[in-house]
Tab-separated table of C-alpha atoms in Angstrom:
chain	number	residue	atom	x	y	z
L	1	MET	CA	114.365	-49.812	0.524
L	2	LEU	CA	113.435	-46.188	-0.263
L	3	THR	CA	115.872	-43.644	-1.647
L	4	GLY	CA	113.811	-40.703	-0.461
L	5	VAL	CA	110.742	-40.008	1.649
L	6	VAL	CA	108.420	-37.016	1.783
L	7	ALA	CA	106.644	-36.210	5.047
L	8	GLY	CA	103.596	-34.007	5.417
L	9	ALA	CA	101.987	-32.739	8.587
L	10	VAL	CA	100.444	-35.341	10.916
L	11	PHE	CA	97.807	-37.303	8.950
L	12	ALA	CA	98.091	-34.911	5.982
L	13	SER	CA	99.565	-35.365	2.529
L	14	PRO	CA	102.794	-33.480	1.790
L	15	SER	CA	102.513	-30.520	-0.529
L	16	VAL	CA	103.276	-30.652	-4.264
L	17	GLY	CA	106.361	-28.517	-3.657
L	18	SER	CA	107.749	-30.950	-1.083
L	19	VAL	CA	107.189	-33.965	-3.336
L	20	LEU	CA	108.741	-32.184	-6.301
L	21	ALA	CA	111.771	-31.187	-4.213
L	22	ALA	CA	112.311	-34.850	-3.282
L	23	ILE	CA	111.999	-35.976	-6.921
L	24	ARG	CA	114.533	-33.369	-8.008
L	25	ALA	CA	116.962	-34.366	-5.258
L	26	VAL	CA	116.846	-38.033	-6.247
L	27	ALA	CA	117.127	-37.217	-9.967
L	28	GLN	CA	120.108	-34.915	-9.408
L	29	ALA	CA	121.794	-37.694	-7.411
L	30	GLY	CA	121.886	-39.750	-10.623
L	31	ALA	CA	118.780	-41.951	-10.451
L	32	ALA	CA	118.084	-43.859	-13.670
L	33	GLY	CA	114.376	-43.506	-12.980
L	34	ILE	CA	112.026	-42.680	-10.120
L	35	LEU	CA	109.057	-44.659	-8.814
L	36	LEU	CA	106.614	-42.912	-6.483
L	37	ILE	CA	104.902	-45.354	-4.088
L	38	VAL	CA	101.706	-43.709	-2.899
L	39	LYS	CA	99.052	-44.895	-0.471
L	40	ASN	CA	95.571	-44.574	-1.893
L	41	TYR	CA	94.151	-41.428	-0.319
L	42	THR	CA	92.775	-38.540	-2.353
L	43	GLY	CA	95.237	-35.963	-0.999
L	44	ASP	CA	98.218	-38.203	-1.672
L	45	ARG	CA	97.112	-39.078	-5.193
L	46	LEU	CA	96.540	-35.400	-6.024
L	47	ASN	CA	99.765	-34.021	-4.551
L	48	PHE	CA	102.039	-36.801	-5.782
L	49	GLY	CA	100.278	-36.882	-9.155
L	50	MET	CA	100.723	-33.145	-9.677
L	51	ALA	CA	104.386	-33.366	-8.654
L	52	LEU	CA	104.853	-36.277	-11.099
L	53	GLU	CA	103.437	-34.225	-13.992
L	54	ARG	CA	105.674	-31.267	-13.218
L	55	ALA	CA	108.740	-33.536	-12.868
L	56	ARG	CA	108.000	-35.181	-16.210
L	57	ALA	CA	107.738	-31.741	-17.761
L	58	GLU	CA	111.267	-31.154	-16.501
L	59	GLY	CA	112.443	-34.344	-18.244
L	60	ALA	CA	112.540	-36.812	-15.350
L	61	ASP	CA	111.437	-40.426	-15.896
L	62	VAL	CA	108.888	-40.737	-13.066
L	63	ARG	CA	106.209	-43.400	-12.529
L	64	MET	CA	103.673	-43.837	-9.771
L	65	VAL	CA	102.199	-46.947	-8.115
L	66	VAL	CA	99.127	-46.402	-5.936
L	67	VAL	CA	98.702	-49.037	-3.224
L	68	GLY	CA	95.232	-49.940	-1.955
L	69	ASP	CA	95.492	-52.947	0.373
L	70	ASP	CA	92.654	-52.243	2.838
L	71	CYS	CA	90.188	-55.145	3.185
L	72	ALA	CA	87.732	-53.276	5.418
L	73	PHE	CA	85.030	-52.213	2.967
L	74	ALA	CA	82.672	-54.812	1.519
L	75	THR	CA	81.713	-52.364	-1.243
L	76	PRO	CA	84.509	-49.808	-1.710
L	77	GLY	CA	83.325	-46.420	-2.875
L	78	LYS	CA	84.619	-44.359	-5.736
L	79	ALA	CA	87.801	-43.539	-3.800
L	80	GLY	CA	88.744	-47.230	-3.733
L	81	ARG	CA	90.634	-49.202	-1.116
L	82	ARG	CA	92.853	-47.264	1.256
L	83	GLY	CA	96.591	-47.791	1.298
L	84	ILE	CA	97.765	-48.966	4.694
L	85	CYS	CA	100.480	-51.178	6.203
L	86	GLY	CA	100.914	-53.453	3.168
L	87	THR	CA	102.544	-50.477	1.459
L	88	VAL	CA	105.680	-51.202	3.495
L	89	LEU	CA	106.046	-54.567	1.708
L	90	ILE	CA	105.844	-52.729	-1.619
L	91	HIS	CA	108.649	-50.434	-0.421
L	92	LYS	CA	110.737	-53.503	0.386
L	93	VAL	CA	110.082	-55.316	-2.889
L	94	ALA	CA	110.725	-52.221	-5.004
L	95	GLY	CA	113.902	-51.355	-3.105
L	96	ALA	CA	115.293	-54.872	-3.431
L	97	LEU	CA	114.574	-54.907	-7.168
L	98	ALA	CA	116.246	-51.523	-7.638
L	99	GLU	CA	119.292	-52.634	-5.645
L	100	ALA	CA	119.521	-55.724	-7.877
L	101	GLY	CA	119.610	-53.501	-10.960
L	102	ALA	CA	116.094	-54.103	-12.325
L	103	SER	CA	114.756	-51.566	-14.819
L	104	LEU	CA	112.079	-49.055	-13.869
L	105	ASP	CA	109.637	-50.845	-16.192
L	106	GLU	CA	110.321	-54.162	-14.479
L	107	ILE	CA	110.028	-52.688	-10.982
L	108	GLU	CA	106.752	-50.944	-11.808
L	109	LYS	CA	105.319	-54.147	-13.293
L	110	LYS	CA	106.336	-56.426	-10.424
L	111	VAL	CA	105.262	-54.167	-7.541
L	112	THR	CA	101.945	-53.490	-9.265
L	113	ALA	CA	101.353	-57.231	-9.448
L	114	ALA	CA	102.432	-57.718	-5.813
L	115	ALA	CA	100.060	-54.994	-4.642
L	116	LYS	CA	97.133	-56.879	-6.197
L	117	VAL	CA	97.737	-60.030	-4.111
L	118	MET	CA	97.891	-58.314	-0.754
L	119	GLY	CA	95.383	-57.379	1.937
L	120	THR	CA	95.414	-55.584	5.292
L	121	LEU	CA	92.874	-55.126	8.075
L	122	GLY	CA	93.123	-53.117	11.292
L	123	LEU	CA	91.570	-53.644	14.724
L	124	SER	CA	91.808	-51.310	17.713
L	125	LEU	CA	90.843	-50.999	21.367
L	126	SER	CA	91.201	-47.212	21.348
L	127	PRO	CA	91.191	-44.166	19.091
L	128	CYS	CA	94.187	-41.890	18.721
L	129	SER	CA	94.550	-38.124	18.883
L	130	ILE	CA	96.646	-35.602	17.013
L	131	PRO	CA	98.819	-33.854	19.631
L	132	GLY	CA	96.752	-31.074	21.162
L	133	SER	CA	93.446	-32.448	19.872
L	134	LYS	CA	90.722	-34.665	21.273
L	135	PRO	CA	90.475	-38.375	20.348
L	136	SER	CA	89.347	-39.011	16.790
L	137	PHE	CA	86.386	-41.154	17.898
L	138	GLN	CA	84.994	-42.714	21.077
L	139	LEU	CA	85.101	-46.356	22.154
L	140	ALA	CA	83.624	-47.833	25.321
L	141	GLU	CA	85.950	-49.887	27.536
L	142	ASP	CA	84.361	-53.141	26.353
L	143	GLU	CA	84.388	-52.274	22.637
L	144	MET	CA	86.802	-52.724	19.762
L	145	GLU	CA	86.796	-51.219	16.269
L	146	LEU	CA	87.338	-53.275	13.112
L	147	GLY	CA	88.577	-51.908	9.807
L	148	LEU	CA	90.429	-48.738	10.766
L	149	GLY	CA	92.669	-46.712	8.520
L	150	ILE	CA	95.948	-45.129	9.646
L	151	HIS	CA	94.749	-41.563	10.202
L	152	GLY	CA	92.626	-42.064	13.289
L	153	GLU	CA	89.402	-42.593	11.384
L	154	ALA	CA	86.825	-45.028	12.750
L	155	GLY	CA	86.383	-48.442	11.179
L	156	VAL	CA	83.537	-50.281	9.519
L	157	ARG	CA	82.311	-52.340	12.454
L	158	ARG	CA	82.178	-51.925	16.221
L	159	MET	CA	81.985	-55.011	18.414
L	160	LYS	CA	82.547	-56.243	21.947
L	161	VAL	CA	86.113	-56.975	23.009
L	162	LEU	CA	87.158	-60.534	22.130
L	163	PRO	CA	90.068	-62.711	23.278
L	164	ALA	CA	93.059	-62.547	20.947
L	165	ASP	CA	92.377	-65.866	19.185
L	166	LYS	CA	88.761	-64.930	18.407
L	167	ALA	CA	89.674	-61.366	17.443
L	168	VAL	CA	92.278	-62.589	14.956
L	169	GLU	CA	89.884	-65.188	13.579
L	170	THR	CA	87.291	-62.422	13.080
L	171	MET	CA	89.853	-60.335	11.210
L	172	LEU	CA	90.942	-63.152	8.913
L	173	LYS	CA	87.351	-64.165	8.222
L	174	HIS	CA	86.533	-60.585	7.192
L	175	MET	CA	89.669	-60.335	5.046
L	176	THR	CA	88.925	-63.540	3.131
L	177	ASP	CA	85.113	-63.353	2.916
L	178	GLN	CA	84.285	-63.733	-0.781
L	179	SER	CA	81.180	-61.557	-0.379
L	180	ASN	CA	83.556	-58.717	0.502
L	181	ALA	CA	84.637	-56.949	-2.682
L	182	SER	CA	87.943	-56.040	-0.959
L	183	HIS	CA	88.743	-59.576	0.121
L	184	LEU	CA	91.999	-61.441	-0.397
L	185	SER	CA	91.579	-64.896	-1.937
L	186	LEU	CA	93.317	-67.514	0.192
L	187	THR	CA	93.192	-71.222	-0.549
L	188	PRO	CA	94.766	-74.121	1.343
L	189	GLY	CA	98.356	-74.485	0.259
L	190	SER	CA	98.807	-70.774	-0.440
L	191	SER	CA	102.104	-69.248	0.700
L	192	VAL	CA	102.022	-65.834	2.371
L	193	VAL	CA	104.132	-63.227	4.091
L	194	LEU	CA	102.426	-62.166	7.325
L	195	VAL	CA	102.892	-58.715	8.852
L	196	VAL	CA	101.580	-58.098	12.378
L	197	ASN	CA	101.736	-54.328	12.711
L	198	ASN	CA	101.484	-52.296	15.907
L	199	LEU	CA	99.191	-49.321	15.388
L	200	GLY	CA	101.158	-47.526	18.093
L	201	GLY	CA	99.989	-48.357	21.597
L	202	LEU	CA	100.419	-52.096	22.106
L	203	SER	CA	103.176	-53.740	24.147
L	204	CYS	CA	105.594	-56.328	22.787
L	205	LEU	CA	103.756	-58.924	24.878
L	206	GLU	CA	100.412	-58.096	23.256
L	207	MET	CA	101.963	-58.093	19.795
L	208	GLY	CA	103.435	-61.532	20.410
L	209	ILE	CA	100.060	-62.863	21.544
L	210	VAL	CA	98.352	-61.562	18.397
L	211	ALA	CA	101.145	-62.903	16.184
L	212	GLY	CA	100.856	-66.343	17.748
L	213	ALA	CA	97.095	-66.311	17.260
L	214	ALA	CA	97.521	-65.304	13.600
L	215	VAL	CA	100.017	-68.082	12.907
L	216	ARG	CA	97.755	-70.714	14.485
L	217	SER	CA	94.681	-69.492	12.634
L	218	LEU	CA	96.438	-69.463	9.260
L	219	GLU	CA	97.932	-72.902	9.861
L	220	ASN	CA	94.467	-74.234	10.644
L	221	ARG	CA	93.369	-72.949	7.218
L	222	GLY	CA	96.217	-74.811	5.531
L	223	ILE	CA	98.119	-71.615	4.710
L	224	ARG	CA	101.921	-71.723	4.581
L	225	ILE	CA	103.528	-68.716	6.286
L	226	ALA	CA	106.744	-68.163	4.362
L	227	ARG	CA	107.817	-65.229	6.543
L	228	ALA	CA	106.360	-63.394	9.545
L	229	LEU	CA	107.185	-59.803	10.485
L	230	VAL	CA	106.083	-58.418	13.852
L	231	GLY	CA	106.631	-54.807	14.882
L	232	SER	CA	105.728	-51.154	14.373
L	233	PHE	CA	105.730	-50.662	10.600
L	234	MET	CA	102.918	-48.146	10.104
L	235	THR	CA	101.426	-46.665	13.242
L	236	ALA	CA	98.512	-44.332	13.944
L	237	LEU	CA	100.206	-42.374	16.728
L	238	GLU	CA	99.231	-43.938	20.089
L	239	MET	CA	96.313	-46.079	18.880
L	240	ALA	CA	96.098	-49.306	20.917
L	241	GLY	CA	95.523	-51.563	17.964
L	242	VAL	CA	96.997	-53.941	15.443
L	243	SER	CA	96.736	-54.620	11.738
L	244	LEU	CA	97.326	-57.862	9.868
L	245	THR	CA	98.767	-57.874	6.358
L	246	LEU	CA	98.936	-60.921	4.100
L	247	MET	CA	100.776	-60.985	0.787
L	248	LEU	CA	100.584	-64.035	-1.462
L	249	VAL	CA	104.160	-64.831	-2.437
L	250	ASP	CA	106.238	-66.985	-4.739
L	251	GLU	CA	109.931	-67.763	-4.391
L	252	GLU	CA	110.989	-64.528	-6.097
L	253	LEU	CA	108.913	-62.331	-3.777
L	254	VAL	CA	110.276	-64.162	-0.744
L	255	ARG	CA	113.833	-63.544	-1.957
L	256	LEU	CA	113.051	-59.842	-2.330
L	257	ILE	CA	111.564	-59.694	1.177
L	258	ASP	CA	114.700	-61.475	2.479
L	259	ALA	CA	117.129	-59.172	0.658
L	260	LYS	CA	119.409	-57.328	3.067
L	261	THR	CA	118.646	-53.685	3.710
L	262	THR	CA	120.264	-50.905	5.699
L	263	ALA	CA	116.852	-49.539	6.687
L	264	MET	CA	117.389	-49.415	10.439
L	265	ALA	CA	113.825	-50.327	11.483
L	266	TRP	CA	113.503	-53.362	9.230
L	267	PRO	CA	113.414	-56.443	11.483
L	268	ASN	CA	115.921	-59.268	11.478
L	269	ILE	CA	113.587	-61.862	9.973
L	270	LEU	CA	114.120	-65.573	10.341
L	271	ALA	CA	114.989	-66.776	6.833
L	272	GLY	CA	112.729	-69.782	6.838
L	273	PRO	CA	109.037	-70.637	6.811
L	274	VAL	CA	107.178	-69.981	10.055
L	275	THR	CA	105.002	-73.043	9.640
L	276	THR	CA	107.759	-75.643	9.445
L	277	ARG	CA	106.598	-78.206	11.989
L	278	ARG	CA	109.238	-79.916	14.053
L	279	GLU	CA	108.848	-83.343	15.545
L	280	GLU	CA	106.855	-83.420	18.739
L	281	VAL	CA	109.054	-83.202	21.816
L	282	PRO	CA	108.461	-86.304	23.949
L	283	ALA	CA	106.886	-85.729	27.323
L	284	PRO	CA	109.356	-85.781	30.216
L	285	ILE	CA	109.486	-88.974	32.243
L	286	GLU	CA	107.590	-88.516	35.470
L	287	GLY	CA	109.381	-88.877	38.773
L	288	PRO	CA	108.372	-91.370	41.461
L	289	ARG	CA	104.644	-91.225	41.989
L	290	LYS	CA	103.262	-90.193	45.343
L	291	LEU	CA	101.308	-92.546	47.529
L	292	GLN	CA	97.699	-92.714	46.420
L	293	GLU	CA	95.689	-89.949	48.045
L	294	GLU	CA	92.791	-90.999	50.221
L	295	THR	CA	89.657	-89.559	48.697
L	296	GLY	CA	86.055	-90.139	49.456
L	297	THR	CA	82.635	-88.616	49.792
L	298	GLY	CA	82.121	-88.857	53.560
L	299	PRO	CA	81.406	-86.042	56.008
L	300	GLY	CA	85.084	-85.139	56.278
L	301	THR	CA	85.407	-84.627	52.527
L	302	ALA	CA	82.180	-82.622	52.360
L	303	ARG	CA	83.431	-80.366	55.148
L	304	VAL	CA	86.744	-79.817	53.348
L	305	GLU	CA	84.895	-78.930	50.133
L	306	ARG	CA	82.698	-76.381	51.924
L	307	VAL	CA	85.695	-74.698	53.529
L	308	LEU	CA	87.672	-74.570	50.276
L	309	GLN	CA	84.691	-73.228	48.334
L	310	ARG	CA	84.314	-70.454	50.911
L	311	VAL	CA	88.009	-69.606	50.599
L	312	CYS	CA	87.822	-69.567	46.786
L	313	SER	CA	84.714	-67.379	46.619
L	314	THR	CA	86.278	-64.949	49.106
L	315	LEU	CA	89.446	-64.573	47.024
L	316	LEU	CA	87.488	-64.145	43.794
L	317	ASP	CA	85.323	-61.451	45.392
L	318	MET	CA	88.453	-59.643	46.624
L	319	GLN	CA	90.281	-59.634	43.297
L	320	ASP	CA	89.787	-55.946	42.503
L	321	LYS	CA	90.466	-54.859	46.085
L	322	LEU	CA	93.759	-56.758	46.259
L	323	ASN	CA	94.850	-55.425	42.854
L	324	GLU	CA	94.139	-51.876	44.005
L	325	LEU	CA	96.145	-52.367	47.215
L	326	ASP	CA	99.015	-53.842	45.175
L	327	ARG	CA	99.204	-50.925	42.742
L	328	GLY	CA	100.710	-48.716	45.413
L	329	ALA	CA	103.410	-51.170	46.412
L	330	GLY	CA	103.898	-53.625	43.570
L	331	ASP	CA	102.716	-54.364	40.081
L	332	GLY	CA	98.972	-54.455	40.721
L	333	ASP	CA	98.452	-58.181	40.191
L	334	CYS	CA	97.984	-59.552	43.728
L	335	GLY	CA	94.238	-59.959	43.136
L	336	HIS	CA	94.803	-61.695	39.808
L	337	THR	CA	97.319	-64.057	41.416
L	338	HIS	CA	94.990	-65.046	44.253
L	339	ALA	CA	92.030	-65.362	41.870
L	340	ARG	CA	94.130	-67.693	39.722
L	341	ALA	CA	94.763	-69.806	42.826
L	342	ALA	CA	91.041	-69.888	43.646
L	343	GLN	CA	90.111	-70.939	40.124
L	344	ALA	CA	92.786	-73.657	40.155
L	345	ILE	CA	91.475	-75.058	43.456
L	346	GLN	CA	87.897	-75.039	42.138
L	347	GLU	CA	88.977	-76.863	38.986
L	348	TRP	CA	90.915	-79.392	41.080
L	349	MET	CA	87.849	-80.071	43.253
L	350	ARG	CA	85.687	-80.555	40.175
L	351	SER	CA	88.083	-83.199	38.906
L	352	ARG	CA	88.128	-85.290	42.094
L	353	PRO	CA	86.998	-85.155	45.743
L	354	PRO	CA	89.701	-83.606	47.932
L	355	PRO	CA	91.392	-85.902	50.453
L	356	ALA	CA	90.034	-85.629	53.973
L	357	ALA	CA	93.307	-86.548	55.695
L	358	PRO	CA	94.973	-83.243	56.747
L	359	ALA	CA	98.507	-84.063	55.580
L	360	GLN	CA	97.347	-85.243	52.160
L	361	LEU	CA	94.966	-82.306	51.789
L	362	LEU	CA	97.645	-79.687	52.430
L	363	SER	CA	100.172	-81.519	50.242
L	364	ALA	CA	97.691	-81.681	47.365
L	365	LEU	CA	96.834	-77.979	47.755
L	366	ALA	CA	100.546	-77.158	47.706
L	367	ASP	CA	100.894	-78.982	44.377
L	368	VAL	CA	97.941	-77.092	42.889
L	369	LEU	CA	99.237	-73.681	43.983
L	370	LEU	CA	102.844	-74.342	42.973
L	371	GLU	CA	101.719	-75.354	39.500
L	372	GLN	CA	98.940	-72.848	38.877
L	373	MET	CA	99.178	-69.775	41.124
L	374	GLY	CA	102.491	-68.311	39.996
L	375	GLY	CA	104.396	-65.350	41.415
L	376	SER	CA	106.179	-65.238	44.744
L	377	SER	CA	102.856	-65.767	46.543
L	378	GLY	CA	102.394	-69.153	44.893
L	379	VAL	CA	105.809	-70.350	46.019
L	380	LEU	CA	105.349	-69.005	49.547
L	381	TYR	CA	101.951	-70.654	49.968
L	382	GLY	CA	103.427	-73.831	48.511
L	383	LEU	CA	106.332	-73.751	50.975
L	384	PHE	CA	103.988	-73.163	53.883
L	385	LEU	CA	101.571	-75.943	52.933
L	386	THR	CA	104.316	-78.449	52.106
L	387	ALA	CA	106.055	-77.948	55.458
L	388	ALA	CA	102.741	-77.964	57.331
L	389	ALA	CA	101.695	-81.175	55.603
L	390	ARG	CA	104.942	-82.872	56.599
L	391	SER	CA	104.308	-81.911	60.230
L	392	LEU	CA	100.778	-83.357	60.101
L	393	ARG	CA	101.718	-86.802	58.805
L	394	GLY	CA	99.973	-89.416	60.906
L	395	ARG	CA	98.379	-86.784	63.143
L	396	SER	CA	95.008	-85.016	63.188
L	397	ASP	CA	94.773	-83.719	66.788
L	398	PHE	CA	94.438	-79.993	67.447
L	399	PRO	CA	97.972	-79.497	68.835
L	400	ALA	CA	99.233	-80.942	65.547
L	401	TRP	CA	97.741	-77.950	63.724
L	402	ALA	CA	99.681	-75.562	65.957
L	403	ASP	CA	102.866	-77.485	65.164
L	404	ALA	CA	102.019	-77.443	61.460
L	405	MET	CA	101.578	-73.662	61.464
L	406	ASP	CA	104.967	-73.248	63.141
L	407	ALA	CA	106.577	-75.533	60.557
L	408	GLY	CA	105.012	-73.585	57.707
L	409	ILE	CA	106.153	-70.233	59.108
L	410	GLU	CA	109.688	-71.543	59.579
L	411	ALA	CA	109.862	-72.736	55.956
L	412	MET	CA	108.620	-69.398	54.631
L	413	GLN	CA	111.190	-67.482	56.673
L	414	ARG	CA	114.031	-69.823	55.732
L	415	TYR	CA	113.510	-69.479	51.992
L	416	GLY	CA	111.662	-66.179	51.651
L	417	GLY	CA	113.933	-64.134	53.898
L	418	ALA	CA	111.126	-62.062	55.432
L	419	ALA	CA	110.400	-61.704	59.133
L	420	PRO	CA	107.427	-60.363	61.105
L	421	GLY	CA	107.404	-56.591	60.778
L	422	ASP	CA	108.690	-56.549	57.193
L	423	ARG	CA	105.243	-55.654	55.791
L	424	THR	CA	104.469	-58.941	54.032
L	425	MET	CA	101.909	-61.737	54.139
L	426	LEU	CA	104.028	-63.209	56.919
L	427	ASP	CA	102.792	-60.517	59.343
L	428	SER	CA	99.210	-61.795	59.241
L	429	LEU	CA	100.248	-65.430	59.214
L	430	PHE	CA	102.653	-65.042	62.131
L	431	ALA	CA	100.043	-63.225	64.242
L	432	ALA	CA	97.478	-65.963	63.552
L	433	THR	CA	100.008	-68.695	64.334
L	434	GLN	CA	100.798	-67.161	67.721
L	435	ALA	CA	97.086	-67.266	68.568
L	436	LEU	CA	96.779	-70.854	67.347
L	437	HIS	CA	99.347	-71.975	69.918
L	438	SER	CA	96.358	-72.104	72.300
L	439	LEU	CA	95.346	-75.295	70.520
L	440	ARG	CA	98.033	-76.997	72.583
L	441	SER	CA	96.079	-76.245	75.781
L	442	PRO	CA	93.883	-79.130	77.020
L	443	GLY	CA	90.189	-78.526	76.451
L	444	ALA	CA	90.708	-75.604	74.051
L	445	ASP	CA	87.732	-74.812	71.807
L	446	PRO	CA	89.201	-74.914	68.261
L	447	LEU	CA	86.640	-72.533	66.775
L	448	GLN	CA	87.202	-69.958	69.504
L	449	VAL	CA	90.951	-70.264	69.046
L	450	LEU	CA	90.594	-69.871	65.281
L	451	ALA	CA	88.313	-66.854	65.750
L	452	ALA	CA	90.966	-65.233	67.928
L	453	ALA	CA	93.596	-66.066	65.293
L	454	VAL	CA	91.496	-64.409	62.574
L	455	GLN	CA	91.145	-61.250	64.687
L	456	ARG	CA	94.891	-61.186	65.275
L	457	ALA	CA	95.562	-61.684	61.555
L	458	GLU	CA	93.185	-58.879	60.551
L	459	ALA	CA	94.754	-56.515	63.074
L	460	ALA	CA	98.237	-57.440	61.859
L	461	ALA	CA	97.210	-56.847	58.240
L	462	GLU	CA	95.891	-53.392	59.113
L	463	ALA	CA	99.077	-52.636	61.054
L	464	THR	CA	101.166	-53.140	57.909
L	465	ARG	CA	99.746	-49.824	56.714
L	466	HIS	CA	102.224	-48.071	59.004
L	467	MET	CA	105.235	-50.352	58.475
L	468	GLU	CA	108.436	-49.834	56.521
L	469	ALA	CA	108.699	-52.587	53.899
L	470	GLY	CA	111.696	-54.794	54.651
L	471	ALA	CA	111.116	-57.513	52.066
L	472	GLY	CA	109.182	-58.192	48.870
L	473	ARG	CA	108.578	-55.852	45.969
L	474	ALA	CA	107.271	-53.097	48.249
L	475	SER	CA	110.762	-52.756	49.754
L	476	TYR	CA	111.785	-50.890	46.599
L	477	ILE	CA	109.095	-48.248	47.147
L	478	ARG	CA	109.588	-45.159	49.325
L	479	SER	CA	107.778	-45.609	52.637
L	480	SER	CA	105.982	-42.274	52.148
L	481	ARG	CA	104.127	-43.818	49.206
L	482	LEU	CA	103.004	-46.923	51.122
L	483	GLU	CA	99.679	-45.687	52.404
L	484	GLN	CA	97.602	-48.900	52.278
L	485	PRO	CA	97.887	-52.248	54.067
L	486	ASP	CA	100.018	-54.937	52.434
L	487	PRO	CA	97.805	-56.879	49.969
L	488	GLY	CA	99.413	-60.215	50.805
L	489	ALA	CA	98.731	-59.724	54.501
L	490	VAL	CA	95.142	-58.731	53.756
L	491	ALA	CA	94.715	-61.856	51.595
L	492	VAL	CA	96.032	-64.171	54.330
L	493	ALA	CA	93.657	-62.672	56.890
L	494	ALA	CA	90.767	-63.104	54.452
L	495	VAL	CA	91.690	-66.749	53.799
L	496	LEU	CA	91.754	-67.508	57.523
L	497	GLY	CA	88.422	-65.722	57.953
L	498	ALA	CA	86.913	-67.796	55.158
L	499	VAL	CA	88.186	-71.004	56.783
L	500	LEU	CA	86.508	-69.952	60.031
L	501	GLU	CA	83.224	-69.192	58.256
L	502	GLY	CA	83.340	-72.530	56.470
L	503	LEU	CA	83.931	-74.429	59.715
L	504	ARG	CA	81.146	-72.516	61.482
L	505	ASP	CA	78.701	-73.761	58.888
L	506	PRO	CA	76.305	-76.087	60.785
L	507	LEU	CA	76.953	-78.751	58.181
L	508	GLY	CA	80.670	-78.364	58.606
L	509	THR	CA	81.083	-78.564	62.386
L	510	PRO	CA	84.494	-80.121	63.132
L	511	GLN	CA	84.589	-83.650	64.482
């Protein structure tokens, strides 16, 4: 790639003296000619241009290519298009040509042509700040900025935050809009190199999501992605944003992009087109099908729906609270996990009436949670419901529910390894189960027993505030930092409370 690089202060062009010193160093090392690759900003053009004139006066063969790949401005001003991340591709092409022995004339001609078939656009969720200074601009939490440069300057359009697919589609539409004087002309069948560039503050996960969205969007336009590069190529300090670069390529340009380099940050790119479609993988053969679930629209089904809806709305309302509790002891996603379960149950109920038979109901709920909820909570709920359902087969009397709770607790302890007192969801569930043993007493009022179980569960959840964590992710945290109740225990108590409220509904009185 480059033989030399000249760095200025943060977001400032290097001085003429620094550029000239670099030119002299390269010339004295025996260079046959020198090409300056400059991003199109006034300070860079002036300082590099002045250094070029002085170097030529000293007898050096120096040329300069100014790169302007920014697609942000519909009507670029006198300064022209800014040079941003696409400049890195010009570095790569020029370096590969030089390594192959091309003349300075040939290199200048080919990189100039490549720069004309390239476009870049940035999008960010945050500004950046020069160390010791305030942010370069302000963005609300629900806003994103389109068309940024690489020096912290604001973009050309501010809009509400969009999902990744829609954000990428917005970027590509802006980049290829023919009414935009800075647009890049893309037609179906075109072959491109795609660069997904981290502006500094995004995670690898977020970069992968954006890259996937870009590939899908380009494929839908009939564009062939010859190569895709994902990483931090040209950042703007800690800006939480991304830029997309597209370069129209032929076989020669692809070979130059593929050429090996010792530049340590250049990625190990897959040497093959990204859009090569493989044959569809056949769907796996399903295992033995379960017995047909009994579904219907009678009073039992309506009661089940009311209870489940109450549980789902409770968990959705608690999402932020559970996340906050989980931040002190885990990874802050307990609310998200339970909300995902609630949404999955709601979607399941919209697709078909839930079975009224207890064993089939719990078994079906276990399937939904195991498939959709995720995390350790999803597996633990699935274990509990599966074991409880097995205990309820052919039974619907109240003592059967006490037996089912015991079976569920036993399965959770056998596979999860936790015990009461370990500061987990099991604390609330175990306390409620002990209270539900009263269902085995003749003449017991089920609602009164359940109300007592809810009280016991809530008290047990609150008691976890003062416990040492013996299992789960919280067990890795110092006990002095565990100042809030366990979120899983709080969630279990809330679920039981919602079941009680649903059953107390006059329309849902148990029969």
